[in-house]
Amino acid sequence: MEQYFQKDIETMPVEKIKELQSAKLVKQVKHVYENVPYYRELMDKKGVRPEDIHGIEDLHKLPFISKSDLRETYPYGMLAVPLSDCVRIHSTSGTTGKRVIAYYTQHDIDLWEDCCARAIVAAGGTKEDVLQVAYGYGLFTGGAGLHGGSHKVGCLTLPMSSGNTERQIQFMMDLKSTIICCTPSYAAYIGETLKEQGYKPEDNSLKSGIFGAEPWTEEMRRDIEKALGIKAYDIYGLTETSGPGVAFECKEQKGMHINEDHFIAEIIDPETGEVLPEGEKGELVFTSLDKEAFPLLRYRTRDICVLSREKCSCGRTFIRMAKPMGRSDDMLIIRGVNVFPSQIETVLLNEGYAPNYRIEVDRVNNTDTLDVYVELLPEQLSDTTEGIVKMEKALSAAITTMLGIRPAVHLVPPKTIVRSEGKAVRVVDKRKLHD
Ligand code: DLL
C-alpha cells in the first residue's frame, strides 16, 4: 500500500489545495510587502498593492524576482524577519557569479525537512531504513535537507557527505544502507566503483536512491538502476526555495510532485514573461507560501520544464513537473541551434556508452565548433584504430540526428574524464573566453 509522510496534505483534493494556496498567498504578499522594502518598491512600481491580491487568480499581477534581484540585494536585502529570528543560512555554489544566500527560521527548516521527508517516504523510506546521505554537507542544501528529512522519517541516518568513495562503499556494505541520496552523476560513479571492486548489483542492500541537484536523463536513470540494483527517484529544488524537496518523484517515476501546499508553480514564456497554460514548455516560476525569512514571490528559476495535472496512481494530488531539461542558461546556442547537454547524454547512453563525457564548444574563424569527448568502456579498448574511427563516426551521426548539427566525436581511454562527486560539470564553452 502506498505510504505518505503527510497523507492528508499530499492527497488533498485539488480544489482544496487551491483554496489553501489562495489563503496563504494573501498573507504572504502582505508579509513581504511590509517587511522587504526592495520588493515593496517593485510592487509599487507595478502599481499593485497587497489588497489587490485576493487569491491565486491574482498572482499574475505580482512582479517577478530573478537572480539579479538577489545579487543586487546581497546579503541582507531580501530578509523578511529580524536576523535574530534566523537560525541558519545556506548558499548556492556561486559558479555563475556572486553567491545567493538563503535564510531560514526554525519554522522554515521544519517545513523544508517535511518536504524532504515526503520525498523519502515516496521512495519507500520508513524508520527501518538506513539512509546514506552522500550529498555535500555545508553551505550546499543537499546534505542538510535530506539529513533533516531522514531524521523526520526516523531512518538511521549516515551523514557521509559527498566524496571519499571508498569509504562510502565500505559504510554502505558494512551498515547495509538501504537508501542512498546523492547527485545522479555521483551515483553513477559509485556504481562504477562498486563494479571495479568486484561487487555485483545484488551484493548491496540498497533498494532505492533519491537523486537530484542536476539534470539527468531517463537513460541515465536506467543505467544507475541497473548498476546499483535499485529504483532511482528524482528530487528537485533550489537554494532560493529552501533546497531539495520542492518536488519529488513517486513510484510512478513520471515527473515530480510539487509540494503545492508550500509552493505555487507557474510556467512562463521566458522571453515575454507571459503565463503559459498547463502542458506547455517554459520557465518554471515559484512562489513560496510559507517561508518566513526568505519568502520569494514569483521567483524565476530559469529551469525549463512542463507541468501536468494528470491524475497519478500513487494517490498524490500535487501537480507534477517533468524532468527539467536544464536551465535556460545551460542551453548552448551552436551555429544557431539550441542544444541542451542532456540531449547529447541521451544519445550516448542509448548508443551503449557510459555517462562520462565532456562537451566543448568553441568558435574558430567565426564558426561555432562542437566537440564531444566520450570515454570508451574497458571492453571496447581492444578495438583497432580503424574500428575506433568507425565508432566515432557512428556516434557523431547519431548526435547529428538528435541535434541537427554535426559534432566532432573523440573517443578517449577509460578513466580519462574527471568523475563528479557533486554536480557534474560537463560543458566547457570556450567562446566565452574570446568574448
Ligand atoms: O541543487 C538543491 C538540491 C539538492 C536539489 C539536492 C535536489 C537534490 P542549487 O544548488 O541552488 O540547489 O541548484 C538548483 O539545480 O535550479 C536546477 O537547475 C538544478 N536541479 C536541482 N534538482 C534538479 C533535478 C540544489 N532533479 C538548480 N533535475 C535548479 C534537474 C535539477 N535539475
mmCIF file of C-alpha atoms and ligand atoms in Angstrom, residues 92 135 140-142 146 211-216 234-240 243-244 256 301 303 324 327 423, ligand 1:
data_model
loop_
_atom_site.group_PDB
_atom_site.id
_atom_site.type_symbol
_atom_site.label_atom_id
_atom_site.label_comp_id
_atom_site.label_asym_id
_atom_site.label_seq_id
_atom_site.Cartn_x
_atom_site.Cartn_y
_atom_site.Cartn_z
ATOM 1 C CA THR A 92 24.351 28.481 -3.920
ATOM 2 C CA TYR A 135 25.151 14.892 -0.982
ATOM 3 C CA PHE A 140 25.006 23.371 -0.160
ATOM 4 C CA THR A 141 21.426 22.425 0.714
ATOM 5 C CA GLY A 142 21.585 18.796 -0.460
ATOM 6 C CA LEU A 146 17.964 15.076 3.110
ATOM 7 C CA PHE A 211 18.939 11.719 -6.881
ATOM 8 C CA GLY A 212 18.815 15.327 -7.991
ATOM 9 C CA ALA A 213 20.558 18.721 -7.978
ATOM 10 C CA GLU A 214 21.456 18.415 -11.665
ATOM 11 C CA PRO A 215 19.705 17.444 -14.892
ATOM 12 C CA TRP A 216 19.770 13.721 -15.691
ATOM 13 C CA ASP A 234 14.257 12.137 -8.880
ATOM 14 C CA ILE A 235 14.185 15.054 -6.439
ATOM 15 C CA TYR A 236 14.221 18.741 -7.307
ATOM 16 C CA GLY A 237 14.770 22.005 -5.527
ATOM 17 C CA LEU A 238 16.907 25.093 -5.371
ATOM 18 C CA THR A 239 18.572 27.085 -2.642
ATOM 19 C CA GLU A 240 16.269 30.041 -3.261
ATOM 20 C CA GLY A 243 16.689 23.380 -1.184
ATOM 21 C CA PRO A 244 15.813 19.819 -2.209
ATOM 22 C CA MET A 256 7.909 15.054 -9.698
ATOM 23 C CA THR A 301 14.202 29.598 -11.727
ATOM 24 C CA ASP A 303 14.676 25.842 -15.337
ATOM 25 C CA PRO A 324 13.884 19.836 -16.185
ATOM 26 C CA ARG A 327 18.485 25.814 -17.013
ATOM 27 C CA LYS A 423 27.178 18.424 -9.572
HETATM 28 O O1 DLL B 1 20.682 21.676 -6.209
HETATM 29 C C1 DLL B 1 19.137 21.659 -4.370
HETATM 30 C C2 DLL B 1 19.065 20.179 -4.450
HETATM 31 C C3 DLL B 1 19.891 19.412 -3.653
HETATM 32 C C4 DLL B 1 18.114 19.564 -5.259
HETATM 33 C C5 DLL B 1 19.792 18.025 -3.694
HETATM 34 C C6 DLL B 1 17.994 18.202 -5.295
HETATM 35 C C7 DLL B 1 18.847 17.435 -4.505
HETATM 36 P P1 DLL B 1 21.054 24.647 -6.068
HETATM 37 O O2 DLL B 1 22.470 24.288 -5.852
HETATM 38 O O3 DLL B 1 20.598 26.001 -5.710
HETATM 39 O O4 DLL B 1 20.120 23.679 -5.264
HETATM 40 O O5 DLL B 1 20.741 24.359 -7.589
HETATM 41 C C8 DLL B 1 19.435 24.444 -8.081
HETATM 42 O O6 DLL B 1 19.847 22.731 -9.737
HETATM 43 O O7 DLL B 1 17.566 25.372 -10.439
HETATM 44 C C9 DLL B 1 18.143 23.168 -11.291
HETATM 45 O O8 DLL B 1 18.718 23.852 -12.377
HETATM 46 C C10 DLL B 1 19.110 22.127 -10.792
HETATM 47 N N1 DLL B 1 18.378 20.955 -10.273
HETATM 48 C C11 DLL B 1 18.073 20.661 -8.998
HETATM 49 N N2 DLL B 1 17.423 19.473 -8.938
HETATM 50 C C12 DLL B 1 17.303 19.033 -10.218
HETATM 51 C C13 DLL B 1 16.716 17.878 -10.816
HETATM 52 C C14 DLL B 1 20.063 22.299 -5.383
HETATM 53 N N3 DLL B 1 16.157 16.928 -10.108
HETATM 54 C C15 DLL B 1 19.399 24.076 -9.538
HETATM 55 N N4 DLL B 1 16.767 17.785 -12.170
HETATM 56 C C16 DLL B 1 17.990 24.084 -10.102
HETATM 57 C C17 DLL B 1 17.355 18.755 -12.913
HETATM 58 C C18 DLL B 1 17.898 19.982 -11.061
HETATM 59 N N5 DLL B 1 17.920 19.839 -12.397
#
